[in-house]
Short mmCIF file of C-alpha atoms and ligand atoms in Angstrom, two decimals:
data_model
loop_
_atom_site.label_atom_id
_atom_site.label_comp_id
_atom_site.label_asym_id
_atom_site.label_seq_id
_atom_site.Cartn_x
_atom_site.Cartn_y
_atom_site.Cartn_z
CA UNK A 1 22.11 -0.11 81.60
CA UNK A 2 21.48 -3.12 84.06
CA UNK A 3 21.37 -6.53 82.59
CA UNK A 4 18.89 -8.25 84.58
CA UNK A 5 17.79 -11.62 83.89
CA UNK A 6 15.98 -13.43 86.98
CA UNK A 7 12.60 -12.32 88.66
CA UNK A 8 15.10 -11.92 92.06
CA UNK A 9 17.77 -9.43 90.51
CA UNK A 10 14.15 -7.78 88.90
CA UNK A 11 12.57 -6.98 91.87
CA UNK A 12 15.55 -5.86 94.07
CA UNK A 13 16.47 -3.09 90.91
CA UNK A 14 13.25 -2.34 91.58
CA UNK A 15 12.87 -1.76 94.67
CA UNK A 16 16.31 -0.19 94.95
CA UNK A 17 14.58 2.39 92.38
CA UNK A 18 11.85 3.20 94.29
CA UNK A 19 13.15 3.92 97.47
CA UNK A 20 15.39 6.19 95.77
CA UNK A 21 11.74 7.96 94.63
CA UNK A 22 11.76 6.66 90.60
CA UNK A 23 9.11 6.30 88.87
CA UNK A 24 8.76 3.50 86.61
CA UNK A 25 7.90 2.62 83.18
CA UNK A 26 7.75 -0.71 81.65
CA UNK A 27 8.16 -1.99 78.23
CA UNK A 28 7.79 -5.52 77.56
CA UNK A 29 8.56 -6.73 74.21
CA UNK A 30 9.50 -10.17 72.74
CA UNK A 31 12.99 -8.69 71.37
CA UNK A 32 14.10 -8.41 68.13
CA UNK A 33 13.78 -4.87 68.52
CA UNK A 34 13.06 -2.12 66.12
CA UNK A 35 12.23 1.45 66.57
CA UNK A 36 8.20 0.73 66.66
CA UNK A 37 10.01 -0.27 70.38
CA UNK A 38 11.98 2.05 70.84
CA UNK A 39 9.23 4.58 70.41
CA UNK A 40 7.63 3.13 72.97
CA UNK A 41 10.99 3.55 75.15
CA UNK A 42 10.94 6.96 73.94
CA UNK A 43 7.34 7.42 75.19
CA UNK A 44 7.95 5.78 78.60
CA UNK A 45 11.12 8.12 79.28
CA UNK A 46 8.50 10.78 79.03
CA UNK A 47 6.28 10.02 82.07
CA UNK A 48 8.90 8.11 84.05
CA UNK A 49 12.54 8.59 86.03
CA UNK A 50 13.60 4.90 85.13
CA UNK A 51 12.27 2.74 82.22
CA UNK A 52 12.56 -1.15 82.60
CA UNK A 53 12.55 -3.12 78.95
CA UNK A 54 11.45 -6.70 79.19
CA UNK A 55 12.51 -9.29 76.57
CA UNK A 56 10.63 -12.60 76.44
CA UNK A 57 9.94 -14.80 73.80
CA UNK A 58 7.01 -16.06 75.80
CA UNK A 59 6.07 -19.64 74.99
CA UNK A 60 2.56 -19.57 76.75
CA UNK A 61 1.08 -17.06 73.63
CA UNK A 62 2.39 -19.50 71.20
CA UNK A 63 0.47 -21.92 69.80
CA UNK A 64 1.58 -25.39 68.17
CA UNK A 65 2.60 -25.24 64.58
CA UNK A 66 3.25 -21.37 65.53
CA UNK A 67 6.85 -19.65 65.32
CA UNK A 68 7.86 -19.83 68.64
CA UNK A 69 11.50 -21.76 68.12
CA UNK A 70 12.23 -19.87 64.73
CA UNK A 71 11.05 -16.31 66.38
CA UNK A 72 13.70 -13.67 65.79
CA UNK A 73 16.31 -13.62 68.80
CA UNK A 74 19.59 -11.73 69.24
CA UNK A 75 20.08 -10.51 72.38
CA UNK A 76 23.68 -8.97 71.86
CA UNK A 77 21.59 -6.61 69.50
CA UNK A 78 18.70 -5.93 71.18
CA UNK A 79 21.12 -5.16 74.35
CA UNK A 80 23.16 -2.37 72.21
CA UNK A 81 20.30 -0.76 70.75
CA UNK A 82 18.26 -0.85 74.27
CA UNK A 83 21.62 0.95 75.93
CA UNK A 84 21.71 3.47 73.09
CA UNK A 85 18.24 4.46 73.87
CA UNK A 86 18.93 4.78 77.52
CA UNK A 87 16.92 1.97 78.80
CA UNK A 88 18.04 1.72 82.31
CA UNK A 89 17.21 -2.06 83.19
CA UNK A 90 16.98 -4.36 80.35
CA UNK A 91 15.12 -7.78 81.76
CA UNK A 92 15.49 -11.06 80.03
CA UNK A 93 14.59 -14.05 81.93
CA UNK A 94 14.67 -17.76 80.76
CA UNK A 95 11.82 -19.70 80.24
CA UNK A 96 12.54 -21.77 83.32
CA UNK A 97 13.25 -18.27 85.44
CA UNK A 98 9.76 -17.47 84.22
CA UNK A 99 8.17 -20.38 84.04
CA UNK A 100 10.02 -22.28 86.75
CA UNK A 101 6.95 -25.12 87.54
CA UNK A 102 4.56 -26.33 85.21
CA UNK A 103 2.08 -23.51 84.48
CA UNK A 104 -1.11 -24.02 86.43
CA UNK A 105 -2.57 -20.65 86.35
CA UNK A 106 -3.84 -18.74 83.67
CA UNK A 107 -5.20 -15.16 83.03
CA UNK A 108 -8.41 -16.33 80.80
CA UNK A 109 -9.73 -13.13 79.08
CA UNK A 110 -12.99 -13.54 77.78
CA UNK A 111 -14.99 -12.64 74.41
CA UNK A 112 -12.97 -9.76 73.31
CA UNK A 113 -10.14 -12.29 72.83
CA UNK A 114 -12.16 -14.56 70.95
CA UNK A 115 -12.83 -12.39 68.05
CA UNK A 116 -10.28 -11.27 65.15
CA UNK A 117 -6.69 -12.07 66.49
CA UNK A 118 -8.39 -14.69 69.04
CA UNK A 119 -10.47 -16.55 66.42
CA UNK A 120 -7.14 -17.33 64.03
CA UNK A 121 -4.95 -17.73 67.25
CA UNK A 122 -7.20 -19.48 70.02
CA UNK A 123 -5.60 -18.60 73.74
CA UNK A 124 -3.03 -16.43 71.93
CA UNK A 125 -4.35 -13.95 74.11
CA UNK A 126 -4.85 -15.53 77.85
CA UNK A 127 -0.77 -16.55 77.42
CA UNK A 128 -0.40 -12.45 77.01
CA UNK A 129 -2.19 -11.58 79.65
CA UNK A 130 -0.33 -13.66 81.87
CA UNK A 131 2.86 -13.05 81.20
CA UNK A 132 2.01 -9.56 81.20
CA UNK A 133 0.05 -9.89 84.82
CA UNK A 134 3.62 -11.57 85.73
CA UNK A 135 5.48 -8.41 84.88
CA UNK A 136 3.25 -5.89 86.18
CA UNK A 137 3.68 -7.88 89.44
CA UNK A 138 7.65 -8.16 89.25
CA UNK A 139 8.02 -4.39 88.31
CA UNK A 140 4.74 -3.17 89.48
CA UNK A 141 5.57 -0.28 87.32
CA UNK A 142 3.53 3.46 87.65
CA UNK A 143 2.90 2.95 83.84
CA UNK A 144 3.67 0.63 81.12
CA UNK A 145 3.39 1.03 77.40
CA UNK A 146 2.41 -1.02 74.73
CA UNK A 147 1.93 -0.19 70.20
CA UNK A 148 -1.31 0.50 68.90
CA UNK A 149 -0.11 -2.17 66.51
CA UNK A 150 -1.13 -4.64 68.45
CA UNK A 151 -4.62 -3.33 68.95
CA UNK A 152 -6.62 -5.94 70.41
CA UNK A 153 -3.51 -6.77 72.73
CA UNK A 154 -3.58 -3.08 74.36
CA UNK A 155 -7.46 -3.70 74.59
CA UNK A 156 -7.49 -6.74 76.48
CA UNK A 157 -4.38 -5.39 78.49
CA UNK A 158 -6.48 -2.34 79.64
CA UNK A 159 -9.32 -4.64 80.25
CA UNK A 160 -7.26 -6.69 82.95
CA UNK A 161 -6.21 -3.32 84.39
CA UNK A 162 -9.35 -2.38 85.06
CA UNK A 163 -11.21 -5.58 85.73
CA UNK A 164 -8.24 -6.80 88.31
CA UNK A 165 -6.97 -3.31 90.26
CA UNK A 166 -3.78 -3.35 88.47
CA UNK A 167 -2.24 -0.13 89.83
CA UNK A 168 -0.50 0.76 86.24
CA UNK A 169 -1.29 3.61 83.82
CA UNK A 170 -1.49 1.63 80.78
CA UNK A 171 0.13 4.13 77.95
CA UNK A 172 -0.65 3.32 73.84
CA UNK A 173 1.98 4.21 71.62
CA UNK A 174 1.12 5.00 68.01
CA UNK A 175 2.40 3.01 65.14
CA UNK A 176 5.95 3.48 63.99
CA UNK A 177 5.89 2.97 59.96
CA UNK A 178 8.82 2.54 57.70
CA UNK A 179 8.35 6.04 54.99
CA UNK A 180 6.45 3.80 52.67
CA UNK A 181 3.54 2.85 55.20
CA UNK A 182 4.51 -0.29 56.06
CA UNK A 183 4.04 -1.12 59.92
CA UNK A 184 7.43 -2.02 61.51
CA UNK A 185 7.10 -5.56 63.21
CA UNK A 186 10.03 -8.29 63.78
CA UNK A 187 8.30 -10.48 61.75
CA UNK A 188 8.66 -8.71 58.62
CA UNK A 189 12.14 -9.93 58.15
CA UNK A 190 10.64 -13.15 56.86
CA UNK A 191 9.17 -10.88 53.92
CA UNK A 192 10.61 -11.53 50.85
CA UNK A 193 11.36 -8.62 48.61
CA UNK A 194 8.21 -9.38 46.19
CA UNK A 195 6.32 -10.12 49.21
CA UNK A 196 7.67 -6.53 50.78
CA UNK A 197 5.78 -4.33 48.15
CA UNK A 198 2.63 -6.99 48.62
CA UNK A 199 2.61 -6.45 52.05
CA UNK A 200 2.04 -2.52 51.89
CA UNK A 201 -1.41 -3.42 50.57
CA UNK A 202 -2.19 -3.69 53.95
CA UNK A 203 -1.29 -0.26 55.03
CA UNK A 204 -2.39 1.16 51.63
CA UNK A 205 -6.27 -0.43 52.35
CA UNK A 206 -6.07 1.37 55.92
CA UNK A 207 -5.54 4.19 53.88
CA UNK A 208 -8.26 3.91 51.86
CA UNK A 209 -10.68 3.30 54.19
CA UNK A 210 -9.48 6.62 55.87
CA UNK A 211 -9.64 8.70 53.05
CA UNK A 212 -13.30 7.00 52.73
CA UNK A 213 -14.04 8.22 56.31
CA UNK A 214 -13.07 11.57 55.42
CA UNK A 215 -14.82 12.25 52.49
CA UNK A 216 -17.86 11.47 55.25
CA UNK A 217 -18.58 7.56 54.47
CA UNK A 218 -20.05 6.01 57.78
CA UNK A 219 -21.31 2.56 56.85
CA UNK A 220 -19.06 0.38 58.23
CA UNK A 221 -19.26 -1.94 55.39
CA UNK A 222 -18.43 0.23 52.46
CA UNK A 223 -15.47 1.34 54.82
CA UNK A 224 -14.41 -2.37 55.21
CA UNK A 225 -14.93 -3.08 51.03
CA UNK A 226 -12.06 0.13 50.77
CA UNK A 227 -9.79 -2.40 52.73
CA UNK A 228 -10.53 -5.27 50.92
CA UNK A 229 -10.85 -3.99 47.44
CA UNK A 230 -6.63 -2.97 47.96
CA UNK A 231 -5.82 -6.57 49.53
CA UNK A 232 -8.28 -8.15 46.60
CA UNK A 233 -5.39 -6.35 44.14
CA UNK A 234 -2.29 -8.36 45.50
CA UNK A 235 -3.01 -12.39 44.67
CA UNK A 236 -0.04 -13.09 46.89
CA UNK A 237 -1.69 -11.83 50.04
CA UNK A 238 -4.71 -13.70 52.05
CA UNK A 239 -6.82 -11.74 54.47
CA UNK A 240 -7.69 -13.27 57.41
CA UNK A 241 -9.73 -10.11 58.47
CA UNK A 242 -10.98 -6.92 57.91
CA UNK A 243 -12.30 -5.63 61.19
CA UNK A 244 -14.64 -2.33 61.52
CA UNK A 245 -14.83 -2.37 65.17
CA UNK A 246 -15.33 -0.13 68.72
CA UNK A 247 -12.52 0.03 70.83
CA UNK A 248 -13.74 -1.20 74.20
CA UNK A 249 -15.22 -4.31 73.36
CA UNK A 250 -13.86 -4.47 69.42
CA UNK A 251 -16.81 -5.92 67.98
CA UNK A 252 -18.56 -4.46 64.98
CA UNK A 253 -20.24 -1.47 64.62
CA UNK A 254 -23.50 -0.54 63.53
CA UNK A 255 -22.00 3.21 62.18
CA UNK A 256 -17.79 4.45 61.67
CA UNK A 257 -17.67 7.04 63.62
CA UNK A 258 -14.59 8.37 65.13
CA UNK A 259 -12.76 6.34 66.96
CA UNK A 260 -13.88 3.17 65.42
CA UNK A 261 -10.92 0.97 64.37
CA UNK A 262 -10.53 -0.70 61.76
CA UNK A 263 -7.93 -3.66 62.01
CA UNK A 264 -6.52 -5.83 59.24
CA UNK A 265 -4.66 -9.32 59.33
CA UNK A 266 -3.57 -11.09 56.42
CA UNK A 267 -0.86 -13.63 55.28
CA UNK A 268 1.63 -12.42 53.02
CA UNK A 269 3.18 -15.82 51.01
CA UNK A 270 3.93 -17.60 54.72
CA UNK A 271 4.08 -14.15 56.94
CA UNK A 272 1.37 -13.11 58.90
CA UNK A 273 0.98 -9.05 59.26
CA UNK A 274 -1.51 -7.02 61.03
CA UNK A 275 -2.15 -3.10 61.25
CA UNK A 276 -5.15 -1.18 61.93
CA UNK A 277 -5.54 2.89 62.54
CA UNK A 278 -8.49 4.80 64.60
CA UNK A 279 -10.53 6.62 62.12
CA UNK A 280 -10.20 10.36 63.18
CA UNK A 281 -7.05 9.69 64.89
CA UNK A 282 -5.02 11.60 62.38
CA UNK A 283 -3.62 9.48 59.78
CA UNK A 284 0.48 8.85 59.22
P1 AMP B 1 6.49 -7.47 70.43
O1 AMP B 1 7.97 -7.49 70.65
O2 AMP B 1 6.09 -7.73 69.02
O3 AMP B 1 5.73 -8.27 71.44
O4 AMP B 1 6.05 -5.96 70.68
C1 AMP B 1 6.36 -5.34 71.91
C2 AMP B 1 5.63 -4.03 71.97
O5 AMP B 1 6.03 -3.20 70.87
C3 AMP B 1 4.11 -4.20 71.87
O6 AMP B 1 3.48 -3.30 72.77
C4 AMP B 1 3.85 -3.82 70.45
O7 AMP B 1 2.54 -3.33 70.23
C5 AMP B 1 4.87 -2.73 70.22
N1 AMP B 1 5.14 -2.54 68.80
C6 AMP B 1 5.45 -3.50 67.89
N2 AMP B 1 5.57 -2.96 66.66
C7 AMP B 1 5.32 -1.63 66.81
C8 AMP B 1 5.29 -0.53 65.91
N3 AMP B 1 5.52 -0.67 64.61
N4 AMP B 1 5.00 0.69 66.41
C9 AMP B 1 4.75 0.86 67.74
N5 AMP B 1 4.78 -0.14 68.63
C10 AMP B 1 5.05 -1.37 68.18
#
């Protein structure tokens, strides 16, 4: 694996890769990797020659008050386990290699981020979209790949593909879930272990609302009280949202049918989780 860790070094990999005839695959992650990313390694080995994994705590999706210092980091780990899986360029720039002037450009995305993730975490979403414009340009990979967990993300990601002629297949990954349900996610080492079993409420109400679904329930509403009747049996968990939405625009819909999503956030003691599944998408 290449170590990698300024946009200069970045670009002539890259281009040393594609005159050899590569394909490429990106993966950007903030780090602290666990095998919900690796997955997605796993998925971009499968369409590409050469997979590039990014690793940036990126400071521009943070907000104020938010855990950008205290977010996991440990890049001697997150180096190993990226070898083991064969990524073959592992990319992690500085802050200042990044950001190297004051920031005076943005990538503003426009309602979609304002809903759900957006309303709790106001231009959470235009710092994404950035850094993730910044990539594409620096790899300009063939395809990159990104977790359903991080629904809205991938939707506003796709959106900038398509609104801005980014030349990249964008790929969606489906959730990786510990055997109990519970989505993987770097912040769940700040779960304690009461807060642990709380926190499966929020895959157990997904459940729920799928099983509803099946058994041929289509008002959106009754769909969303499944969710919220599971979180409403855990006092140690808040819900920030229960979300019965479409996927292009994720705003609410009228009638579940499938492919609707339905997305959850909610604060367990002082962690914030989210997870969300496509109704007819096959449960897990
Ligand atoms: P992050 O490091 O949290 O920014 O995540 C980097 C990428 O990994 C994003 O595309 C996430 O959606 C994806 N990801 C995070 N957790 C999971 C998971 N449990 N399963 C699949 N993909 C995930």
């Amino acid at each position: 694996m290449d170590s990698l860790s300024t946009p200069g070094t970045l670009r002539a990999w890259v281009a040393r890769e594609r005159a050899r005839g590569h394909r490429i695959a990106l993966v950007p992650t903030m780090g602290a990797l666990h095998e919900g990313h690796l997955a997605l390694v796993d998925a971009a080995r499968r369409v590409a020659d050469r997979v590039v994994m990014s690793i940036f705590v990126n400071p521009l999706q943070f907000r104020p008050g938010e855990d950008f210092e205290k977010y996991p980091r440990d890049l001697a780990r997150d180096s190993a386990m990226a070898e083991a899986r064969q990524v073959d360029a592992l990319f992690t720039p500085s802050v200042a290699a990044m950001y190297p002037a004051a920031q005076e450009i943005r990538v503003v995305a426009g309602d979609t981020a304002s809903r759900w993730e957006g309303a709790v975490r106001p231009g959470h979403f235009d710092g994404v979209l950035t850094v993730v414009a910044k990539l594409f340009n620096l790899v300009q990979p063939d395809v990159a790949c990104f977790g359903q967990k991080d629904i809205q993300q991938v939707t506003l990601i796709r959106a900038m593909v398509r609104e801005l002629d980014f030349p990249v297949a964008i790929h969606v990954v489906p959730t990786v879930r510990e055997p109990d349900g519970l989505a993987l996610s770097s912040r769940n080492i700040y779960l304690g272990p009461a807060e642990r079993i709380e926190a499966l409420a929020l895959s157990r109400g997904l459940r729920a609302a799928e099983a509803l679904w099946l058994g041929g329930e289509r008002n959106p509403e009754r769909v969303r009280e499944a969710v919220a009747t599971v979180l409403a049996g855990n006092p140690g968990i808040v819900a920030d949202y229960i979300a019965v939405v479409d996927p292009v625009h994720l705003a609410p819909v009228a009638q579940a049918d499938a492919g609707t999503i339905v997305a959850v956030a909610a604060r367990v003691g002082a962690t914030r989780l989210i997870d969300n599944l496509i109704l007819g998408a096959g449960g897990w």
